[in-house]
Amino acid sequence: MSQSLNMSLKPQVKAKPYLDQYQLVQGRRFALDLVESFGPQLLTPKGISDAIQRLTTLQPNKPKGFALGIQNVVDVLVIAQTDLPVLSEQRSADENE
C-alpha cells in the first residue's frame, strides 16, 4: 500500500521543446526595427502587406527562436491589417465632425 502511495506523489516531468529566449527576443527586436523603418507607409494596407512579405521571406534563413520572434510580429501585423479598414473609417468619421 505504501508503495502505491509513493508512486502517486512523484512529480511528473514533461519535456518542453528547447527554445532560446534570447533569440526569440532578438527576432522580435529585429522585426520591430524593420517595421519601424517603413514609417508612415505602414499606415496603409499596402505598407502592412509589404512589411509582412519582407518579414516572412526572412524567416526561413534564421534560427528557430529568431524566426519565432519574427513570426510574433507578423501575427500582430496580420491582425492590424484586418483592423485597418475599421481604423481608417473611424479616423475619417472623426475628421468629419
mmCIF file of N, CA and C in Angstrom:
data_model
loop_
_atom_site.group_PDB
_atom_site.id
_atom_site.type_symbol
_atom_site.label_atom_id
_atom_site.label_comp_id
_atom_site.label_asym_id
_atom_site.label_seq_id
_atom_site.Cartn_x
_atom_site.Cartn_y
_atom_site.Cartn_z
ATOM 1 N N MET A 1 0.818 -1.195 0.000
ATOM 2 C CA MET A 1 0.000 0.000 0.000
ATOM 3 C C MET A 1 0.864 1.262 0.000
ATOM 4 N N SER A 2 1.907 1.302 0.818
ATOM 5 C CA SER A 2 2.758 2.484 0.872
ATOM 6 C C SER A 2 3.514 2.679 -0.437
ATOM 7 N N GLN A 3 3.786 1.598 -1.132
ATOM 8 C CA GLN A 3 4.486 1.723 -2.412
ATOM 9 C C GLN A 3 3.615 2.443 -3.451
ATOM 10 N N SER A 4 2.344 2.129 -3.499
ATOM 11 C CA SER A 4 1.464 2.802 -4.456
ATOM 12 C C SER A 4 1.265 4.271 -4.079
ATOM 13 N N LEU A 5 1.311 4.575 -2.788
ATOM 14 C CA LEU A 5 1.183 5.955 -2.343
ATOM 15 C C LEU A 5 2.402 6.766 -2.784
ATOM 16 N N ASN A 6 3.600 6.193 -2.683
ATOM 17 C CA ASN A 6 4.817 6.877 -3.101
ATOM 18 C C ASN A 6 4.834 7.110 -4.610
ATOM 19 N N MET A 7 4.278 6.182 -5.352
ATOM 20 C CA MET A 7 4.263 6.319 -6.804
ATOM 21 C C MET A 7 3.413 7.520 -7.234
ATOM 22 N N SER A 8 2.317 7.751 -6.543
ATOM 23 C CA SER A 8 1.442 8.847 -6.938
ATOM 24 C C SER A 8 2.002 10.216 -6.531
ATOM 25 N N LEU A 9 2.933 10.252 -5.596
ATOM 26 C CA LEU A 9 3.492 11.527 -5.137
ATOM 27 C C LEU A 9 4.681 11.983 -5.964
ATOM 28 N N LYS A 10 5.185 11.140 -6.850
ATOM 29 C CA LYS A 10 6.327 11.533 -7.669
ATOM 30 C C LYS A 10 5.879 12.576 -8.694
ATOM 31 N N PRO A 11 6.632 13.654 -8.811
ATOM 32 C CA PRO A 11 6.265 14.654 -9.821
ATOM 33 C C PRO A 11 6.522 14.112 -11.223
ATOM 34 N N GLN A 12 5.648 14.446 -12.115
ATOM 35 C CA GLN A 12 5.840 14.031 -13.497
ATOM 36 C C GLN A 12 6.524 15.166 -14.246
ATOM 37 N N VAL A 13 7.591 14.815 -14.894
ATOM 38 C CA VAL A 13 8.361 15.809 -15.635
ATOM 39 C C VAL A 13 8.014 15.674 -17.110
ATOM 40 N N LYS A 14 7.599 16.781 -17.685
ATOM 41 C CA LYS A 14 7.301 16.801 -19.114
ATOM 42 C C LYS A 14 8.392 17.598 -19.808
ATOM 43 N N ALA A 15 8.917 17.036 -20.851
ATOM 44 C CA ALA A 15 9.967 17.716 -21.599
ATOM 45 C C ALA A 15 9.352 18.798 -22.477
ATOM 46 N N LYS A 16 9.893 19.982 -22.376
ATOM 47 C CA LYS A 16 9.446 21.083 -23.211
ATOM 48 C C LYS A 16 10.415 21.208 -24.387
ATOM 49 N N PRO A 17 9.918 21.615 -25.523
ATOM 50 C CA PRO A 17 10.841 21.817 -26.644
ATOM 51 C C PRO A 17 11.788 22.965 -26.320
ATOM 52 N N TYR A 18 13.023 22.810 -26.689
ATOM 53 C CA TYR A 18 14.031 23.814 -26.392
ATOM 54 C C TYR A 18 13.777 25.054 -27.247
ATOM 55 N N LEU A 19 13.735 26.186 -26.621
ATOM 56 C CA LEU A 19 13.577 27.449 -27.320
ATOM 57 C C LEU A 19 14.471 28.474 -26.646
ATOM 58 N N ASP A 20 15.317 29.059 -27.417
ATOM 59 C CA ASP A 20 16.242 30.046 -26.898
ATOM 60 C C ASP A 20 15.518 31.388 -26.758
ATOM 61 N N GLN A 21 15.257 31.793 -25.529
ATOM 62 C CA GLN A 21 14.518 33.032 -25.272
ATOM 63 C C GLN A 21 15.269 34.259 -25.781
ATOM 64 N N TYR A 22 16.601 34.209 -25.714
ATOM 65 C CA TYR A 22 17.386 35.341 -26.195
ATOM 66 C C TYR A 22 17.172 35.534 -27.695
ATOM 67 N N GLN A 23 17.194 34.429 -28.441
ATOM 68 C CA GLN A 23 16.977 34.530 -29.882
ATOM 69 C C GLN A 23 15.556 34.991 -30.192
ATOM 70 N N LEU A 24 14.588 34.561 -29.397
ATOM 71 C CA LEU A 24 13.207 34.989 -29.581
ATOM 72 C C LEU A 24 13.093 36.507 -29.441
ATOM 73 N N VAL A 25 13.702 37.049 -28.399
ATOM 74 C CA VAL A 25 13.661 38.497 -28.166
ATOM 75 C C VAL A 25 14.419 39.234 -29.273
ATOM 76 N N GLN A 26 15.554 38.680 -29.692
ATOM 77 C CA GLN A 26 16.321 39.316 -30.768
ATOM 78 C C GLN A 26 15.546 39.312 -32.080
ATOM 79 N N GLY A 27 14.814 38.225 -32.340
ATOM 80 C CA GLY A 27 13.987 38.165 -33.545
ATOM 81 C C GLY A 27 12.885 39.206 -33.521
ATOM 82 N N ARG A 28 12.255 39.361 -32.366
ATOM 83 C CA ARG A 28 11.219 40.390 -32.236
ATOM 84 C C ARG A 28 11.804 41.778 -32.436
ATOM 85 N N ARG A 29 12.957 42.026 -31.824
ATOM 86 C CA ARG A 29 13.599 43.339 -31.931
ATOM 87 C C ARG A 29 13.968 43.634 -33.391
ATOM 88 N N PHE A 30 14.523 42.629 -34.060
ATOM 89 C CA PHE A 30 14.879 42.786 -35.471
ATOM 90 C C PHE A 30 13.647 43.117 -36.311
ATOM 91 N N ALA A 31 12.558 42.377 -36.088
ATOM 92 C CA ALA A 31 11.325 42.586 -36.850
ATOM 93 C C ALA A 31 10.733 43.960 -36.564
ATOM 94 N N LEU A 32 10.760 44.376 -35.314
ATOM 95 C CA LEU A 32 10.228 45.699 -34.964
ATOM 96 C C LEU A 32 11.053 46.817 -35.589
ATOM 97 N N ASP A 33 12.372 46.643 -35.639
ATOM 98 C CA ASP A 33 13.219 47.640 -36.288
ATOM 99 C C ASP A 33 12.876 47.748 -37.770
ATOM 100 N N LEU A 34 12.662 46.603 -38.401
ATOM 101 C CA LEU A 34 12.308 46.611 -39.815
ATOM 102 C C LEU A 34 10.955 47.275 -40.030
ATOM 103 N N VAL A 35 9.994 46.976 -39.155
ATOM 104 C CA VAL A 35 8.660 47.567 -39.269
ATOM 105 C C VAL A 35 8.732 49.082 -39.058
ATOM 106 N N GLU A 36 9.533 49.525 -38.113
ATOM 107 C CA GLU A 36 9.675 50.963 -37.863
ATOM 108 C C GLU A 36 10.298 51.681 -39.051
ATOM 109 N N SER A 37 11.116 50.975 -39.826
ATOM 110 C CA SER A 37 11.761 51.598 -40.978
ATOM 111 C C SER A 37 10.755 51.937 -42.084
ATOM 112 N N PHE A 38 9.556 51.344 -42.041
ATOM 113 C CA PHE A 38 8.535 51.660 -43.029
ATOM 114 C C PHE A 38 7.918 53.033 -42.795
ATOM 115 N N GLY A 39 7.978 53.527 -41.575
ATOM 116 C CA GLY A 39 7.475 54.860 -41.262
ATOM 117 C C GLY A 39 5.992 55.016 -41.535
ATOM 118 N N PRO A 40 5.570 56.167 -42.098
ATOM 119 C CA PRO A 40 4.146 56.414 -42.332
ATOM 120 C C PRO A 40 3.531 55.476 -43.376
ATOM 121 N N GLN A 41 4.365 54.864 -44.201
ATOM 122 C CA GLN A 41 3.864 53.917 -45.194
ATOM 123 C C GLN A 41 3.148 52.746 -44.520
ATOM 124 N N LEU A 42 3.491 52.479 -43.275
ATOM 125 C CA LEU A 42 2.896 51.366 -42.535
ATOM 126 C C LEU A 42 1.428 51.623 -42.201
ATOM 127 N N LEU A 43 0.972 52.841 -42.344
ATOM 128 C CA LEU A 43 -0.423 53.160 -42.052
ATOM 129 C C LEU A 43 -1.357 52.826 -43.212
ATOM 130 N N THR A 44 -0.806 52.318 -44.299
ATOM 131 C CA THR A 44 -1.616 51.932 -45.455
ATOM 132 C C THR A 44 -1.664 50.413 -45.556
ATOM 133 N N PRO A 45 -2.705 49.875 -46.161
ATOM 134 C CA PRO A 45 -2.774 48.410 -46.330
ATOM 135 C C PRO A 45 -1.587 47.854 -47.122
ATOM 136 N N LYS A 46 -1.153 48.593 -48.151
ATOM 137 C CA LYS A 46 -0.011 48.125 -48.939
ATOM 138 C C LYS A 46 1.264 48.104 -48.099
ATOM 139 N N GLY A 47 1.429 49.086 -47.249
ATOM 140 C CA GLY A 47 2.616 49.133 -46.391
ATOM 141 C C GLY A 47 2.659 47.956 -45.426
ATOM 142 N N ILE A 48 1.517 47.622 -44.859
ATOM 143 C CA ILE A 48 1.470 46.478 -43.941
ATOM 144 C C ILE A 48 1.741 45.181 -44.682
ATOM 145 N N SER A 49 1.147 45.036 -45.875
ATOM 146 C CA SER A 49 1.376 43.800 -46.622
ATOM 147 C C SER A 49 2.827 43.694 -47.082
ATOM 148 N N ASP A 50 3.464 44.813 -47.416
ATOM 149 C CA ASP A 50 4.888 44.787 -47.773
ATOM 150 C C ASP A 50 5.743 44.365 -46.579
ATOM 151 N N ALA A 51 5.411 44.880 -45.403
ATOM 152 C CA ALA A 51 6.162 44.512 -44.198
ATOM 153 C C ALA A 51 5.997 43.027 -43.895
ATOM 154 N N ILE A 52 4.778 42.521 -44.016
ATOM 155 C CA ILE A 52 4.531 41.095 -43.771
ATOM 156 C C ILE A 52 5.320 40.246 -44.767
ATOM 157 N N GLN A 53 5.306 40.665 -46.024
ATOM 158 C CA GLN A 53 6.021 39.906 -47.058
ATOM 159 C C GLN A 53 7.526 39.897 -46.804
ATOM 160 N N ARG A 54 8.092 41.034 -46.449
ATOM 161 C CA ARG A 54 9.542 41.085 -46.191
ATOM 162 C C ARG A 54 9.923 40.235 -44.991
ATOM 163 N N LEU A 55 9.114 40.298 -43.941
ATOM 164 C CA LEU A 55 9.423 39.517 -42.743
ATOM 165 C C LEU A 55 9.296 38.015 -42.996
ATOM 166 N N THR A 56 8.276 37.607 -43.743
ATOM 167 C CA THR A 56 8.097 36.171 -43.981
ATOM 168 C C THR A 56 9.169 35.618 -44.909
ATOM 169 N N THR A 57 9.713 36.435 -45.799
ATOM 170 C CA THR A 57 10.801 35.946 -46.650
ATOM 171 C C THR A 57 12.103 35.804 -45.876
ATOM 172 N N LEU A 58 12.244 36.519 -44.784
ATOM 173 C CA LEU A 58 13.460 36.427 -43.968
ATOM 174 C C LEU A 58 13.450 35.242 -43.007
ATOM 175 N N GLN A 59 12.276 34.752 -42.651
ATOM 176 C CA GLN A 59 12.159 33.715 -41.625
ATOM 177 C C GLN A 59 12.890 32.408 -41.922
ATOM 178 N N PRO A 60 12.817 31.847 -43.122
ATOM 179 C CA PRO A 60 13.416 30.518 -43.337
ATOM 180 C C PRO A 60 14.932 30.470 -43.120
ATOM 181 N N ASN A 61 15.612 31.585 -43.261
ATOM 182 C CA ASN A 61 17.066 31.595 -43.135
ATOM 183 C C ASN A 61 17.560 31.883 -41.728
ATOM 184 N N LYS A 62 16.667 31.945 -40.773
ATOM 185 C CA LYS A 62 17.033 32.304 -39.406
ATOM 186 C C LYS A 62 16.893 31.101 -38.477
ATOM 187 N N PRO A 63 17.577 31.122 -37.320
ATOM 188 C CA PRO A 63 17.388 30.051 -36.326
ATOM 189 C C PRO A 63 15.947 30.011 -35.833
ATOM 190 N N LYS A 64 15.558 28.880 -35.272
ATOM 191 C CA LYS A 64 14.167 28.640 -34.891
ATOM 192 C C LYS A 64 13.623 29.699 -33.937
ATOM 193 N N GLY A 65 14.347 30.021 -32.889
ATOM 194 C CA GLY A 65 13.890 31.016 -31.923
ATOM 195 C C GLY A 65 13.783 32.400 -32.537
ATOM 196 N N PHE A 66 14.752 32.759 -33.354
ATOM 197 C CA PHE A 66 14.764 34.053 -34.023
ATOM 198 C C PHE A 66 13.573 34.161 -34.968
ATOM 199 N N ALA A 67 13.327 33.086 -35.725
ATOM 200 C CA ALA A 67 12.205 33.065 -36.665
ATOM 201 C C ALA A 67 10.871 33.147 -35.931
ATOM 202 N N LEU A 68 10.777 32.537 -34.766
ATOM 203 C CA LEU A 68 9.548 32.612 -33.987
ATOM 204 C C LEU A 68 9.296 34.042 -33.501
ATOM 205 N N GLY A 69 10.342 34.752 -33.133
ATOM 206 C CA GLY A 69 10.205 36.162 -32.756
ATOM 207 C C GLY A 69 9.708 37.007 -33.908
ATOM 208 N N ILE A 70 10.199 36.732 -35.114
ATOM 209 C CA ILE A 70 9.722 37.431 -36.301
ATOM 210 C C ILE A 70 8.256 37.093 -36.540
ATOM 211 N N GLN A 71 7.894 35.808 -36.367
ATOM 212 C CA GLN A 71 6.519 35.383 -36.588
ATOM 213 C C GLN A 71 5.556 36.060 -35.623
ATOM 214 N N ASN A 72 5.997 36.316 -34.399
ATOM 215 C CA ASN A 72 5.150 37.027 -33.432
ATOM 216 C C ASN A 72 4.763 38.407 -33.954
ATOM 217 N N VAL A 73 5.732 39.105 -34.549
ATOM 218 C CA VAL A 73 5.470 40.432 -35.086
ATOM 219 C C VAL A 73 4.580 40.327 -36.323
ATOM 220 N N VAL A 74 4.799 39.306 -37.151
ATOM 221 C CA VAL A 74 3.965 39.101 -38.332
ATOM 222 C C VAL A 74 2.512 38.864 -37.917
ATOM 223 N N ASP A 75 2.313 38.085 -36.863
ATOM 224 C CA ASP A 75 0.953 37.826 -36.379
ATOM 225 C C ASP A 75 0.248 39.123 -35.982
ATOM 226 N N VAL A 76 0.966 40.015 -35.322
ATOM 227 C CA VAL A 76 0.385 41.304 -34.917
ATOM 228 C C VAL A 76 0.066 42.142 -36.155
ATOM 229 N N LEU A 77 0.952 42.103 -37.157
ATOM 230 C CA LEU A 77 0.702 42.865 -38.380
ATOM 231 C C LEU A 77 -0.517 42.338 -39.137
ATOM 232 N N VAL A 78 -0.703 41.026 -39.132
ATOM 233 C CA VAL A 78 -1.873 40.449 -39.801
ATOM 234 C C VAL A 78 -3.152 40.922 -39.121
ATOM 235 N N ILE A 79 -3.150 40.957 -37.806
ATOM 236 C CA ILE A 79 -4.318 41.465 -37.071
ATOM 237 C C ILE A 79 -4.532 42.942 -37.384
ATOM 238 N N ALA A 80 -3.447 43.707 -37.428
ATOM 239 C CA ALA A 80 -3.565 45.133 -37.740
ATOM 240 C C ALA A 80 -4.081 45.334 -39.160
ATOM 241 N N GLN A 81 -3.693 44.454 -40.068
ATOM 242 C CA GLN A 81 -4.137 44.565 -41.450
ATOM 243 C C GLN A 81 -5.643 44.334 -41.563
ATOM 244 N N THR A 82 -6.160 43.409 -40.776
ATOM 245 C CA THR A 82 -7.602 43.163 -40.821
ATOM 246 C C THR A 82 -8.378 44.286 -40.130
ATOM 247 N N ASP A 83 -7.766 44.942 -39.154
ATOM 248 C CA ASP A 83 -8.434 46.030 -38.436
ATOM 249 C C ASP A 83 -8.241 47.380 -39.102
ATOM 250 N N LEU A 84 -7.369 47.471 -40.082
ATOM 251 C CA LEU A 84 -7.042 48.759 -40.690
ATOM 252 C C LEU A 84 -8.239 49.447 -41.332
ATOM 253 N N PRO A 85 -9.104 48.754 -42.092
ATOM 254 C CA PRO A 85 -10.270 49.462 -42.645
ATOM 255 C C PRO A 85 -11.162 50.071 -41.567
ATOM 256 N N VAL A 86 -11.302 49.386 -40.463
ATOM 257 C CA VAL A 86 -12.112 49.907 -39.367
ATOM 258 C C VAL A 86 -11.459 51.165 -38.799
ATOM 259 N N LEU A 87 -10.148 51.137 -38.657
ATOM 260 C CA LEU A 87 -9.452 52.301 -38.116
ATOM 261 C C LEU A 87 -9.528 53.482 -39.072
ATOM 262 N N SER A 88 -9.398 53.236 -40.378
ATOM 263 C CA SER A 88 -9.455 54.355 -41.325
ATOM 264 C C SER A 88 -10.860 54.942 -41.400
ATOM 265 N N GLU A 89 -11.896 54.105 -41.278
ATOM 266 C CA GLU A 89 -13.269 54.613 -41.255
ATOM 267 C C GLU A 89 -13.507 55.460 -40.008
ATOM 268 N N GLN A 90 -12.960 55.009 -38.895
ATOM 269 C CA GLN A 90 -13.126 55.754 -37.645
ATOM 270 C C GLN A 90 -12.404 57.095 -37.740
ATOM 271 N N ARG A 91 -11.218 57.098 -38.336
ATOM 272 C CA ARG A 91 -10.442 58.328 -38.466
ATOM 273 C C ARG A 91 -11.177 59.327 -39.360
ATOM 274 N N SER A 92 -11.758 58.837 -40.481
ATOM 275 C CA SER A 92 -12.477 59.752 -41.374
ATOM 276 C C SER A 92 -13.749 60.276 -40.713
ATOM 277 N N ALA A 93 -14.393 59.463 -39.881
ATOM 278 C CA ALA A 93 -15.573 59.929 -39.150
ATOM 279 C C ALA A 93 -15.192 61.010 -38.147
ATOM 280 N N ASP A 94 -14.035 60.864 -37.511
ATOM 281 C CA ASP A 94 -13.558 61.872 -36.560
ATOM 282 C C ASP A 94 -13.220 63.173 -37.267
ATOM 283 N N GLU A 95 -12.689 63.085 -38.508
ATOM 284 C CA GLU A 95 -12.337 64.283 -39.256
ATOM 285 C C GLU A 95 -13.568 65.024 -39.721
ATOM 286 N N ASN A 96 -14.656 64.307 -39.998
ATOM 287 C CA ASN A 96 -15.890 64.926 -40.478
ATOM 288 C C ASN A 96 -16.639 65.662 -39.378
ATOM 289 N N GLU A 97 -16.353 65.386 -38.143
ATOM 290 C CA GLU A 97 -17.061 66.044 -37.020
ATOM 291 C C GLU A 97 -16.607 67.430 -36.795
#
